[in-house]
Short mmCIF file of C-alpha atoms and ligand atoms in Angstrom, two decimals:
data_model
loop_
_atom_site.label_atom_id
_atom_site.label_comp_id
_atom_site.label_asym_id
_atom_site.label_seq_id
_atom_site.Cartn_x
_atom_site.Cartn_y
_atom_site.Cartn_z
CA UNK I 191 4.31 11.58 14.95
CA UNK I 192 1.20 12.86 16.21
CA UNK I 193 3.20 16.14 17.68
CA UNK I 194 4.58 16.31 14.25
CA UNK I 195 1.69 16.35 12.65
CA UNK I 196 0.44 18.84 15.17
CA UNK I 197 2.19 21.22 14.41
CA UNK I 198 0.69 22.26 11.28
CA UNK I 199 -2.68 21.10 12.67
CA UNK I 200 -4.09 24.56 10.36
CA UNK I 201 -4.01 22.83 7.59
CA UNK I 202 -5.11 19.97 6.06
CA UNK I 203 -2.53 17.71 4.57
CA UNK I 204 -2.81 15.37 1.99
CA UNK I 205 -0.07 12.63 1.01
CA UNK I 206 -0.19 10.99 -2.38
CA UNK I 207 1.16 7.59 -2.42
CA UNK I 208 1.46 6.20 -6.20
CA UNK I 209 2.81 3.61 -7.81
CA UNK I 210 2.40 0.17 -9.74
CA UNK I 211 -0.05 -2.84 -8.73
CA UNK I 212 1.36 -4.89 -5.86
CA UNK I 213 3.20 -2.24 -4.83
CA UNK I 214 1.87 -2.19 -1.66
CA UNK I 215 0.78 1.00 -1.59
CA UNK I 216 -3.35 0.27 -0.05
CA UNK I 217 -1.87 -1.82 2.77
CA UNK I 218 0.84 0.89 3.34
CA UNK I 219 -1.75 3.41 3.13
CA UNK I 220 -4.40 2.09 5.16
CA UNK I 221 -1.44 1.28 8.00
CA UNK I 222 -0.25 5.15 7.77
CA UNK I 223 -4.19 6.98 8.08
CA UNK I 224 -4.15 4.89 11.43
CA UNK I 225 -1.49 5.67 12.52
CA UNK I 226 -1.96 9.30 11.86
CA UNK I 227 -5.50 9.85 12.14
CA UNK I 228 -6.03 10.34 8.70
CA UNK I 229 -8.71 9.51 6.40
CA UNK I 230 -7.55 6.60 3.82
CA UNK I 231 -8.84 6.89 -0.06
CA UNK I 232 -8.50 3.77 -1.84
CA UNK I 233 -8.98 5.87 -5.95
CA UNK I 234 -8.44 2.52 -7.71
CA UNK I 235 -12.01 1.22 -6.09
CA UNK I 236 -13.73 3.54 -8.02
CA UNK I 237 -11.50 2.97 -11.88
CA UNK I 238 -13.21 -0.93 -10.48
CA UNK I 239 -16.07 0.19 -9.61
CA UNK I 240 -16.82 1.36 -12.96
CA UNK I 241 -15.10 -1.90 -14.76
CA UNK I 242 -17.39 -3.84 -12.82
CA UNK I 243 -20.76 -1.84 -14.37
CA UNK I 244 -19.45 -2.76 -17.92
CA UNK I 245 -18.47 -5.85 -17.11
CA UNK I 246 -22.48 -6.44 -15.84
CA UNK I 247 -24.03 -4.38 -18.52
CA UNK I 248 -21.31 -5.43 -21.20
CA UNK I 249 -20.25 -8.65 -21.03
CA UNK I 250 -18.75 -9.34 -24.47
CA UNK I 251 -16.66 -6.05 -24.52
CA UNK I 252 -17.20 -2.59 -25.35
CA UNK I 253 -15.73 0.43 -27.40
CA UNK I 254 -14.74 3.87 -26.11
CA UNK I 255 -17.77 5.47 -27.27
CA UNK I 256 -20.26 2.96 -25.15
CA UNK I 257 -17.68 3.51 -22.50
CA UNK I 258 -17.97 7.09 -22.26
CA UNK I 259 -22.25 7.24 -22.80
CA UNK I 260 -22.36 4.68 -20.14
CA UNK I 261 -20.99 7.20 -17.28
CA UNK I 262 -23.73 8.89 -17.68
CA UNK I 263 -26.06 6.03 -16.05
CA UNK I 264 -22.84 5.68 -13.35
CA UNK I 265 -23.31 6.99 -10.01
CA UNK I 266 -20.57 6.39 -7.50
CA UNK I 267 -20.19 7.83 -3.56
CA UNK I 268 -18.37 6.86 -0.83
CA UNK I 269 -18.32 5.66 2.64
CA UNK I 270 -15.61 5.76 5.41
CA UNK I 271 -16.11 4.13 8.51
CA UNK I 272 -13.40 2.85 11.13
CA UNK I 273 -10.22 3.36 8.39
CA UNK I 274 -12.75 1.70 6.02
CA UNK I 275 -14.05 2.82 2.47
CA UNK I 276 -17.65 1.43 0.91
CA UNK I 277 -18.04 2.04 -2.26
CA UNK I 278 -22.02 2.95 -3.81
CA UNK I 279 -22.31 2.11 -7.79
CA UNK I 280 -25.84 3.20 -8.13
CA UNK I 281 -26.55 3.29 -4.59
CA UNK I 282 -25.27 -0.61 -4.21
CA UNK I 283 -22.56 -1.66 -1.72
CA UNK I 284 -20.28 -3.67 -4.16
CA UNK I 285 -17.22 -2.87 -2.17
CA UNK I 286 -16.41 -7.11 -1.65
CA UNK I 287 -17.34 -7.22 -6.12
CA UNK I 288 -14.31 -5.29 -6.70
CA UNK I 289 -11.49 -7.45 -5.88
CA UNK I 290 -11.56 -9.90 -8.95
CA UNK I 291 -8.84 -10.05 -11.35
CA UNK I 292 -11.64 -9.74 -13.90
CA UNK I 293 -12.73 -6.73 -12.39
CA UNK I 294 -9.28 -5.70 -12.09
CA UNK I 295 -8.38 -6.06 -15.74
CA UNK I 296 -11.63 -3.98 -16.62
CA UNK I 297 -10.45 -1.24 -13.96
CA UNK I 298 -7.13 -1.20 -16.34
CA UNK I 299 -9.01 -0.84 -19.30
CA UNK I 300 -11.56 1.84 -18.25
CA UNK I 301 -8.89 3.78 -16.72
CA UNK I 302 -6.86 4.62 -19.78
CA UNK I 303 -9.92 6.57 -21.39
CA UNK I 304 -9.48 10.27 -20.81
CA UNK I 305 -13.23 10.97 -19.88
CA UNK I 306 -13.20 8.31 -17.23
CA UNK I 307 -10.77 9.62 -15.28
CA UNK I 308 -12.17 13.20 -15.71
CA UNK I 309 -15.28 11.69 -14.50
CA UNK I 310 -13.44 10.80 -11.49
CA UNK I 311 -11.86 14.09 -10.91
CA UNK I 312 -14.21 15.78 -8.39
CA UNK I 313 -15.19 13.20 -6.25
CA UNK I 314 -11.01 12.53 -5.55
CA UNK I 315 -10.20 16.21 -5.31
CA UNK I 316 -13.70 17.53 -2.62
CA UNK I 317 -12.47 14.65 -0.42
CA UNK I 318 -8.71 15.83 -0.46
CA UNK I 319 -10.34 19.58 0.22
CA UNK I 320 -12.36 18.38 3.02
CA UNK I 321 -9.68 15.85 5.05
CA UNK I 322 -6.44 15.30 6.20
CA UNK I 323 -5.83 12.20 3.84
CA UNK I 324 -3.58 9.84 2.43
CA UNK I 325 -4.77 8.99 -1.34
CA UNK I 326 -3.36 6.03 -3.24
CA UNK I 327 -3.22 5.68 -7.19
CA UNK I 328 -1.00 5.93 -10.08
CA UNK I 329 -1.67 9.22 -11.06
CA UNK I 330 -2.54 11.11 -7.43
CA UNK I 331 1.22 12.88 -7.34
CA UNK I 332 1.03 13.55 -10.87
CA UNK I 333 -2.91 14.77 -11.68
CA UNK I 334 -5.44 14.72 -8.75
CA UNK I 335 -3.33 16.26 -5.87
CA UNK I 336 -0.33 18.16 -7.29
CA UNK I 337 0.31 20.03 -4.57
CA UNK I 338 0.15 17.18 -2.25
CA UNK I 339 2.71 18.50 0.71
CA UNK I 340 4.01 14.74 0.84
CA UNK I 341 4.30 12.25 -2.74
CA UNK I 342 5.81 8.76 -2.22
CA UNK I 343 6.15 6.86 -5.36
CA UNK I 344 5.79 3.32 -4.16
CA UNK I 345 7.41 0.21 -6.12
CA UNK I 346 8.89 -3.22 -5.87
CA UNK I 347 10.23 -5.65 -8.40
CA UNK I 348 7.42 -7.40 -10.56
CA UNK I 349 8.71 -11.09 -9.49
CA UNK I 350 8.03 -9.73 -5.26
CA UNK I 351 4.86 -8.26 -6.07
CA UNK I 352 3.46 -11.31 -7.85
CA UNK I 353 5.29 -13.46 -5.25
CA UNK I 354 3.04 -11.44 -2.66
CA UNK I 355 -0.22 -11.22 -4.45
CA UNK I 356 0.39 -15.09 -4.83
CA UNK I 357 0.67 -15.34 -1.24
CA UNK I 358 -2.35 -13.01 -0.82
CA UNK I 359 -4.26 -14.95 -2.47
CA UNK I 360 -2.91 -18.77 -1.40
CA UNK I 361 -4.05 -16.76 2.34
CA UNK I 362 -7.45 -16.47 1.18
CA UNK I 363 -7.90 -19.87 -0.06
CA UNK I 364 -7.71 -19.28 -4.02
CA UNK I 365 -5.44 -21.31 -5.75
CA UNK I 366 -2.86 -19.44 -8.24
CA UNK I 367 0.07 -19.96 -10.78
CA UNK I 368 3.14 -17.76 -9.83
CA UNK I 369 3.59 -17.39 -13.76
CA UNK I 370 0.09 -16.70 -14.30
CA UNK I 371 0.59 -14.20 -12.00
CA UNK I 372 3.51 -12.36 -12.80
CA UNK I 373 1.90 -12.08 -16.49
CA UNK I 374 -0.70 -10.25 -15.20
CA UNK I 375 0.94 -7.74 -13.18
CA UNK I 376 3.52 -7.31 -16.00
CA UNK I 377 0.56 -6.47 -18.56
CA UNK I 378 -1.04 -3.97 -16.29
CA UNK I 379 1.66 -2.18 -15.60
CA UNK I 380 2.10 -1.74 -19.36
CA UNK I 381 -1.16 -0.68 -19.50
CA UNK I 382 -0.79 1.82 -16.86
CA UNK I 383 2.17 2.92 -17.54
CA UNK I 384 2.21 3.80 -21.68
CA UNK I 385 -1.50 5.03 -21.59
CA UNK I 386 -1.83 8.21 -23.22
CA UNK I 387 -4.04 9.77 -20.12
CA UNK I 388 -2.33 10.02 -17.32
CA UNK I 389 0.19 7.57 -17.15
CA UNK I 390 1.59 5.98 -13.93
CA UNK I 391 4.58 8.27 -13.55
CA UNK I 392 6.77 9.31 -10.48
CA UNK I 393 5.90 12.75 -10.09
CA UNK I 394 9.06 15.04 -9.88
CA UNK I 395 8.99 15.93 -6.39
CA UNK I 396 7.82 12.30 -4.81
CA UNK I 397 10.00 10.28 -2.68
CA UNK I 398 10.71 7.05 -5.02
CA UNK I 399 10.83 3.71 -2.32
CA UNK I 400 11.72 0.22 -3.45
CA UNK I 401 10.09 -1.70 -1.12
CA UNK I 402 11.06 -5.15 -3.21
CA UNK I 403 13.45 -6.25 0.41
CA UNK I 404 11.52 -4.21 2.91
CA UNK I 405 9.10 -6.58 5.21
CA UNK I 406 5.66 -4.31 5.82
CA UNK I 407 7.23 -3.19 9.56
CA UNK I 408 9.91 -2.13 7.39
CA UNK I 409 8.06 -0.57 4.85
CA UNK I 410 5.75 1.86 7.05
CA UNK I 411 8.68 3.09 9.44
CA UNK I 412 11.10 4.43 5.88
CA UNK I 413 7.29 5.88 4.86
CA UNK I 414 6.87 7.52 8.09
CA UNK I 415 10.20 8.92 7.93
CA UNK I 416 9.55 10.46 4.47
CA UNK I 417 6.59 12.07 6.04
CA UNK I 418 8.14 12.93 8.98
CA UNK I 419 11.06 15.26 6.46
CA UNK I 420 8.69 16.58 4.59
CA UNK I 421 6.04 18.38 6.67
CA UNK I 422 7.26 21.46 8.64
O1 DC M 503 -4.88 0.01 -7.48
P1 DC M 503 -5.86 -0.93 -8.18
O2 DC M 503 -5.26 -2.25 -8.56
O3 DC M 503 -7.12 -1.10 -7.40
O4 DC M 503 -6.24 -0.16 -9.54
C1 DC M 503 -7.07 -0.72 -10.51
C2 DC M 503 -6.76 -0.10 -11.87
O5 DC M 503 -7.16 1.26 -11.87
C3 DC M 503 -5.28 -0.13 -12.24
O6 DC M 503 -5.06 -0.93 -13.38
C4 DC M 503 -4.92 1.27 -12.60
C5 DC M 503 -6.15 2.07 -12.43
N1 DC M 503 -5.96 3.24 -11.59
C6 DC M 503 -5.64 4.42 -12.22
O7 DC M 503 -5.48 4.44 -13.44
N2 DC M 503 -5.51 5.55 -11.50
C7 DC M 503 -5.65 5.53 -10.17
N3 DC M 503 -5.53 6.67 -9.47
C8 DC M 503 -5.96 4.32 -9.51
C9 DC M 503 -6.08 3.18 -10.25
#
């Protein structure tokens, strides 16, 4: 892969992998910027990052409009180190605060306002300009990186992506409902996907994967060998 990759060495290349929560995609991502030396952006961290500053400095809710004057008081920046991202809100390492469903629900939330994700623009795009990388989203295919030179649109069946966030979770001690669950990941993906600004949608030219009977081995070699076709 490496002598594939070498051969267009010139320039940088940057692979978009979308798709819907428990998809997959971070774990596939993170796997594939080892294996190819790449840098690995995680752009959901930062739609948390700034669910978790409402969810400190509003606790009881908030409108649009309080959404959109709070950016202003945001500051976010980013951190790679050894295939790992830290994310800065305001110049704090909250990287471990992110991975709540609360926080995850308020990453839903903020992400369907149209200044938020402009707000978010830049700081996606300079690192895309700057790196060989391998971004994961919902809208990185369709919005931040059209011209990525490789676009997998990453899904599974919502009863095997709960079934494996369940597990996830079960792993790491915390006790869940499969239903529960499931619920969850089926409103989100509502969310995402009928938002008015920018909607989780397979970009035209991505490779759609169902991953739903692929085990993760499994998984990363078909991705490698969408990679592998589509660079020169
Ligand atoms: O991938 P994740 O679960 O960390 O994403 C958290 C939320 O952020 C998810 O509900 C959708 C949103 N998101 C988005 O709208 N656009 C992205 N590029 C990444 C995430």
């Amino acid at each position: 892969m490496a002598q594939i990759l070498g051969k267009v060495a010139d320039v940088l290349i940057n692979i978009a992998i979308d798709g819907p929560s428990g998809s997959g995609k971070s774990t596939l991502a993170k796997l594939l910027a080892k294996r190819l030396c790449y840098l690995y952006m995680d752009t959901g961290a930062l739609y948390r990052a700034v669910g978790l500053y409402m969810l400190r400095h509003f606790p009881d809710g908030w409108s649009e409009e309080i959404l959109t004057d709070a950016l202003e008081n945001i500051q976010l920046s980013l951190e790679f180190s050894s295939g790992n991202q830290t994310v800065f809100l305001n110049g704090e390492d909250v990287t471990h605060d992110l991975r709540t469903q609360e926080v995850a629900m308020a990453a839903s939330q903020v992400s369907a306002v149209p200044r938020v994700r402009i707000f978010l623009l830049d700081l996606q795009r300079n690192m895309a300009r700057e790196n060989n990388l391998i971004m994961d989203g919902r809208d990185i295919g369709t919005v931040v990186l059209p011209d990525a030179q490789v676009k997998i649109f990453l899904t599974a069946s919502p009863e095997v992506r709960a079934q494996r966030r369940v597990a996830e979770l079960n792993a790491k001690g915390i006790a869940c409902d499969f239903d529960t669950v499931l619920t969850e990941i089926l409103q989100r993906d509502r969310n995402d996907s009928t938002r008015m600004a920018a909607p989780l949608k397979k970009a035209e030219d991505a490779v759609l994967f169902d991953n739903s009977a692929c085990d993760l081995d499994q998984t990363v070699e078909r991705a490698l060998a969408i990679i592998r076709s589509r660079l020169p």
